[in-house]
Amino acid sequence: MEKSPVGRINVLGVPVDCVNPENLEMILETLADQDKNQRIIFIDMDTILRARKKAEWMSFISDAALVLPLTKTVTNAIHFLYAKDAYPYIPLDLILQLMTILERKRASVYLLGSRPHILQQADLNLRGTYPGLRFVGRHAGYFNKKNQDTILEAIRKTSPVLLITSRGLKGNEMWMYRHEQNLNANIAIYSQDCFDIFANKKSRPSTEQVTSHNPFLTFLVKPWTFFNLFPYLYFQILLVIQRIRIRKKR
């Protein structure tokens, strides 16, 4: 039997996918070709700790098609627990890779979120960068709840292969989970600042800025972040306990 390119493991009971960057394009193509609602999500230490306490967050993660580490804190945890290599992924970079793949297929994209003027400029810039994509609709975030059904119906009717969501949605990334059955999108993905970056309103952060998360180093520069050390220490203690349990099972 051929080994799956996606290795799903658990970190403190929360599922995380180990994906080699060499296999990512093939995995994304497979997801794009599947005619069903799917989500790609990114998790960090805070998301893992939140999922341990809240059942909805655990379901949000467990039911996702792809759960990718966002920070080195998570990839280091995977290596500590299982001695496996894991790689952090940045939402913006993955969206760009997805659009490159989908452009070859002349696939459809729907944009949802951000402020109207930012979304309009982002849409314009993306159309110029990816002329082979079909941008089938867009709607700004921060909308009135009474307009939500209309927006969901527009997405359902256009049936985009890729739905890109961003800030301005109630619940942020949880919005696409709570309304997944009404979206009719092959792939839904959330990135908080993507439209601001696409519209040239924000600079694109470096990989190190996104993936690095070390409260100890942050504390040295910003002493007022002292209390951020406690969740990090708690996370590390839980990892030690899980590693001991894993070794006992061997």
Tab-separated table of C-alpha atoms in Angstrom:
chain	number	residue	atom	x	y	z
A	1	MET	CA	0.000	0.000	0.000
A	2	GLU	CA	1.329	3.423	-0.963
A	3	LYS	CA	2.206	5.593	2.018
A	4	SER	CA	0.116	8.756	2.404
A	5	PRO	CA	2.024	12.032	1.889
A	6	VAL	CA	0.116	13.429	4.877
A	7	GLY	CA	1.158	12.075	8.256
A	8	ARG	CA	-1.450	13.010	10.869
A	9	ILE	CA	-0.227	12.775	14.437
A	10	ASN	CA	-1.408	14.265	17.707
A	11	VAL	CA	0.186	16.933	19.859
A	12	LEU	CA	-1.420	16.948	23.298
A	13	GLY	CA	-4.422	15.200	21.778
A	14	VAL	CA	-4.792	17.719	18.959
A	15	PRO	CA	-4.289	16.486	15.367
A	16	VAL	CA	-1.492	18.007	13.307
A	17	ASP	CA	-0.338	17.037	9.809
A	18	CYS	CA	3.312	16.457	8.964
A	19	VAL	CA	3.739	17.404	5.314
A	20	ASN	CA	7.020	17.504	3.451
A	21	PRO	CA	7.198	20.660	1.290
A	22	GLU	CA	8.126	18.426	-1.660
A	23	ASN	CA	4.685	16.806	-1.458
A	24	LEU	CA	2.642	19.937	-0.812
A	25	GLU	CA	1.830	20.764	-4.444
A	26	MET	CA	0.536	17.247	-5.085
A	27	ILE	CA	-1.594	17.386	-1.923
A	28	LEU	CA	-3.075	20.767	-2.847
A	29	GLU	CA	-3.893	19.574	-6.362
A	30	THR	CA	-5.685	16.559	-4.917
A	31	LEU	CA	-7.752	18.728	-2.585
A	32	ALA	CA	-8.637	21.130	-5.390
A	33	ASP	CA	-9.919	18.274	-7.554
A	34	GLN	CA	-12.202	16.875	-4.850
A	35	ASP	CA	-15.757	18.132	-5.175
A	36	LYS	CA	-16.534	18.583	-1.493
A	37	ASN	CA	-16.210	21.165	1.269
A	38	GLN	CA	-12.716	21.149	2.763
A	39	ARG	CA	-10.688	23.420	5.015
A	40	ILE	CA	-6.980	24.072	5.304
A	41	ILE	CA	-6.070	25.465	8.708
A	42	PHE	CA	-2.912	26.495	10.521
A	43	ILE	CA	-2.286	25.960	14.204
A	44	ASP	CA	0.092	27.314	16.791
A	45	MET	CA	0.586	26.695	20.501
A	46	ASP	CA	-2.384	28.865	21.487
A	47	THR	CA	-4.684	26.997	19.100
A	48	ILE	CA	-3.622	23.644	20.544
A	49	LEU	CA	-4.225	24.800	24.115
A	50	ARG	CA	-7.598	26.279	23.108
A	51	ALA	CA	-8.669	23.046	21.400
A	52	ARG	CA	-7.918	21.091	24.578
A	53	LYS	CA	-10.490	23.213	26.424
A	54	LYS	CA	-13.143	23.876	23.783
A	55	ALA	CA	-14.943	21.086	21.936
A	56	GLU	CA	-15.863	23.302	18.990
A	57	TRP	CA	-12.219	24.160	18.366
A	58	MET	CA	-11.267	20.495	18.588
A	59	SER	CA	-13.929	19.646	15.984
A	60	PHE	CA	-12.810	22.563	13.812
A	61	ILE	CA	-9.296	21.125	13.742
A	62	SER	CA	-10.147	17.416	13.624
A	63	ASP	CA	-12.534	17.792	10.666
A	64	ALA	CA	-10.126	19.859	8.554
A	65	ALA	CA	-8.674	18.371	5.380
A	66	LEU	CA	-5.225	19.710	6.223
A	67	VAL	CA	-3.916	20.893	9.601
A	68	LEU	CA	-0.541	22.561	9.169
A	69	PRO	CA	1.851	23.851	11.834
A	70	LEU	CA	2.187	27.621	11.783
A	71	THR	CA	5.088	28.079	14.197
A	72	LYS	CA	8.358	26.452	15.129
A	73	THR	CA	6.956	25.893	18.611
A	74	VAL	CA	4.634	23.279	17.096
A	75	THR	CA	7.222	21.714	14.771
A	76	ASN	CA	9.699	21.504	17.649
A	77	ALA	CA	7.008	19.817	19.733
A	78	ILE	CA	6.477	17.226	16.999
A	79	HIS	CA	10.200	16.522	16.849
A	80	PHE	CA	10.390	16.279	20.645
A	81	LEU	CA	7.491	13.828	20.845
A	82	TYR	CA	8.073	11.662	17.785
A	83	ALA	CA	11.567	12.522	16.496
A	84	LYS	CA	9.897	13.478	13.190
A	85	ASP	CA	10.775	16.351	10.923
A	86	ALA	CA	7.927	18.837	10.579
A	87	TYR	CA	7.729	22.091	8.690
A	88	PRO	CA	5.892	25.326	9.509
A	89	TYR	CA	3.659	26.777	6.811
A	90	ILE	CA	2.553	30.370	6.313
A	91	PRO	CA	-1.075	30.964	5.203
A	92	LEU	CA	-0.167	33.695	2.728
A	93	ASP	CA	2.523	31.594	1.046
A	94	LEU	CA	0.199	28.628	0.769
A	95	ILE	CA	-2.554	30.779	-0.740
A	96	LEU	CA	-0.137	32.054	-3.376
A	97	GLN	CA	0.962	28.498	-4.161
A	98	LEU	CA	-2.660	27.409	-4.374
A	99	MET	CA	-3.547	30.190	-6.800
A	100	THR	CA	-0.592	29.277	-9.006
A	101	ILE	CA	-1.800	25.681	-9.109
A	102	LEU	CA	-5.409	26.690	-9.723
A	103	GLU	CA	-4.489	29.122	-12.468
A	104	ARG	CA	-3.263	26.188	-14.561
A	105	LYS	CA	-6.717	24.657	-14.118
A	106	ARG	CA	-8.477	27.971	-14.827
A	107	ALA	CA	-10.272	27.420	-11.528
A	108	SER	CA	-12.580	29.800	-9.674
A	109	VAL	CA	-11.867	31.929	-6.598
A	110	TYR	CA	-14.130	33.868	-4.229
A	111	LEU	CA	-12.777	36.566	-1.883
A	112	LEU	CA	-14.436	37.277	1.461
A	113	GLY	CA	-13.377	39.674	4.198
A	114	SER	CA	-11.566	42.935	4.983
A	115	ARG	CA	-12.833	46.468	4.274
A	116	PRO	CA	-14.499	47.252	0.918
A	117	HIS	CA	-11.732	49.519	-0.449
A	118	ILE	CA	-8.997	47.079	0.573
A	119	LEU	CA	-10.825	44.083	-0.873
A	120	GLN	CA	-11.489	45.939	-4.126
A	121	GLN	CA	-7.798	46.776	-4.555
A	122	ALA	CA	-6.749	43.255	-3.573
A	123	ASP	CA	-9.158	41.828	-6.151
A	124	LEU	CA	-7.783	44.142	-8.839
A	125	ASN	CA	-4.168	43.252	-8.049
A	126	LEU	CA	-4.861	39.524	-7.943
A	127	ARG	CA	-6.637	39.610	-11.300
A	128	GLY	CA	-3.558	41.235	-12.806
A	129	THR	CA	-1.194	38.724	-11.213
A	130	TYR	CA	-3.291	35.624	-11.981
A	131	PRO	CA	-5.097	36.302	-15.271
A	132	GLY	CA	-5.883	32.596	-15.688
A	133	LEU	CA	-7.976	32.451	-12.532
A	134	ARG	CA	-11.709	33.108	-12.585
A	135	PHE	CA	-12.613	35.501	-9.773
A	136	VAL	CA	-16.293	34.719	-9.436
A	137	GLY	CA	-17.193	37.059	-6.600
A	138	ARG	CA	-16.158	39.039	-3.573
A	139	HIS	CA	-17.720	40.509	-0.467
A	140	ALA	CA	-16.209	42.643	2.270
A	141	GLY	CA	-16.224	41.609	5.903
A	142	TYR	CA	-17.779	43.424	8.872
A	143	PHE	CA	-21.181	42.871	7.276
A	144	ASN	CA	-24.509	43.040	9.049
A	145	LYS	CA	-25.777	39.660	10.243
A	146	LYS	CA	-28.981	40.112	8.220
A	147	ASN	CA	-26.868	40.054	5.030
A	148	GLN	CA	-25.137	36.813	5.898
A	149	ASP	CA	-27.637	34.496	4.180
A	150	THR	CA	-27.313	36.504	0.959
A	151	ILE	CA	-23.520	36.195	1.088
A	152	LEU	CA	-23.670	32.466	1.776
A	153	GLU	CA	-26.073	32.008	-1.141
A	154	ALA	CA	-23.720	33.911	-3.462
A	155	ILE	CA	-20.818	31.664	-2.486
A	156	ARG	CA	-22.953	28.540	-2.827
A	157	LYS	CA	-24.139	29.509	-6.319
A	158	THR	CA	-20.671	30.362	-7.616
A	159	SER	CA	-19.225	27.135	-6.151
A	160	PRO	CA	-15.617	28.389	-6.029
A	161	VAL	CA	-12.758	25.944	-6.029
A	162	LEU	CA	-10.995	28.272	-3.588
A	163	LEU	CA	-12.620	30.493	-0.981
A	164	ILE	CA	-10.154	32.923	0.609
A	165	THR	CA	-11.403	34.444	3.857
A	166	SER	CA	-9.842	37.138	5.996
A	167	ARG	CA	-10.499	39.569	8.846
A	168	GLY	CA	-13.986	40.967	9.345
A	169	LEU	CA	-15.788	37.649	9.820
A	170	LYS	CA	-17.442	36.845	13.136
A	171	GLY	CA	-15.274	34.208	14.742
A	172	ASN	CA	-12.465	34.749	12.219
A	173	GLU	CA	-11.404	31.297	10.927
A	174	MET	CA	-14.266	29.665	12.860
A	175	TRP	CA	-16.741	31.384	10.519
A	176	MET	CA	-15.916	29.068	7.637
A	177	TYR	CA	-16.318	26.053	9.926
A	178	ARG	CA	-19.679	27.146	11.298
A	179	HIS	CA	-21.050	27.755	7.801
A	180	GLU	CA	-19.144	25.077	5.916
A	181	GLN	CA	-22.213	23.174	4.733
A	182	ASN	CA	-23.490	26.327	2.984
A	183	LEU	CA	-20.255	27.343	1.296
A	184	ASN	CA	-19.950	24.757	-1.487
A	185	ALA	CA	-16.223	25.490	-1.885
A	186	ASN	CA	-13.639	22.811	-2.609
A	187	ILE	CA	-11.094	24.550	-0.385
A	188	ALA	CA	-11.690	27.246	2.214
A	189	ILE	CA	-8.749	28.976	3.860
A	190	TYR	CA	-8.317	31.879	6.297
A	191	SER	CA	-5.506	34.419	6.475
A	192	GLN	CA	-5.925	37.469	8.662
A	193	ASP	CA	-3.823	39.956	6.694
A	194	CYS	CA	-3.785	38.501	3.185
A	195	PHE	CA	-6.032	41.103	1.529
A	196	ASP	CA	-4.141	43.974	3.165
A	197	ILE	CA	-0.931	42.530	1.702
A	198	PHE	CA	-2.494	41.837	-1.703
A	199	ALA	CA	-3.744	45.444	-1.742
A	200	ASN	CA	-0.249	46.716	-0.814
A	201	LYS	CA	-1.603	48.205	2.417
A	202	LYS	CA	0.736	46.091	4.545
A	203	SER	CA	4.219	44.740	4.009
A	204	ARG	CA	4.641	41.029	3.654
A	205	PRO	CA	6.186	39.661	6.889
A	206	SER	CA	9.299	37.524	6.754
A	207	THR	CA	9.107	33.784	7.356
A	208	GLU	CA	10.972	34.243	10.633
A	209	GLN	CA	8.471	36.829	11.865
A	210	VAL	CA	5.556	34.474	11.255
A	211	THR	CA	6.998	31.147	12.371
A	212	SER	CA	9.098	32.186	15.363
A	213	HIS	CA	7.335	32.170	18.701
A	214	ASN	CA	9.632	32.180	21.702
A	215	PRO	CA	8.163	34.040	24.686
A	216	PHE	CA	11.530	34.004	26.454
A	217	LEU	CA	13.203	35.966	23.670
A	218	THR	CA	10.186	38.255	23.379
A	219	PHE	CA	10.317	38.901	27.125
A	220	LEU	CA	13.927	40.081	26.882
A	221	VAL	CA	12.892	42.717	24.342
A	222	LYS	CA	9.429	43.449	25.732
A	223	PRO	CA	9.423	42.851	29.520
A	224	TRP	CA	5.684	43.637	29.750
A	225	THR	CA	4.975	40.330	27.966
A	226	PHE	CA	6.025	38.462	31.132
A	227	PHE	CA	2.673	36.714	31.554
A	228	ASN	CA	2.971	35.166	28.085
A	229	LEU	CA	5.633	32.900	29.553
A	230	PHE	CA	3.117	30.919	31.593
A	231	PRO	CA	1.141	29.341	28.707
A	232	TYR	CA	4.452	28.488	27.044
A	233	LEU	CA	5.791	26.802	30.199
A	234	TYR	CA	2.481	24.964	30.636
A	235	PHE	CA	2.690	23.768	27.023
A	236	GLN	CA	6.234	22.481	27.560
A	237	ILE	CA	5.249	20.618	30.748
A	238	LEU	CA	2.367	18.938	28.916
A	239	LEU	CA	4.754	17.883	26.166
A	240	VAL	CA	7.069	16.231	28.677
A	241	ILE	CA	4.128	14.324	30.152
A	242	GLN	CA	3.004	13.155	26.699
A	243	ARG	CA	6.517	12.065	25.788
A	244	ILE	CA	6.746	9.977	28.942
A	245	ARG	CA	3.424	8.317	28.084
A	246	ILE	CA	4.562	7.614	24.527
A	247	ARG	CA	7.753	5.957	25.772
A	248	LYS	CA	5.835	3.816	28.246
A	249	LYS	CA	3.720	2.413	25.410
A	250	ARG	CA	6.750	1.280	23.436
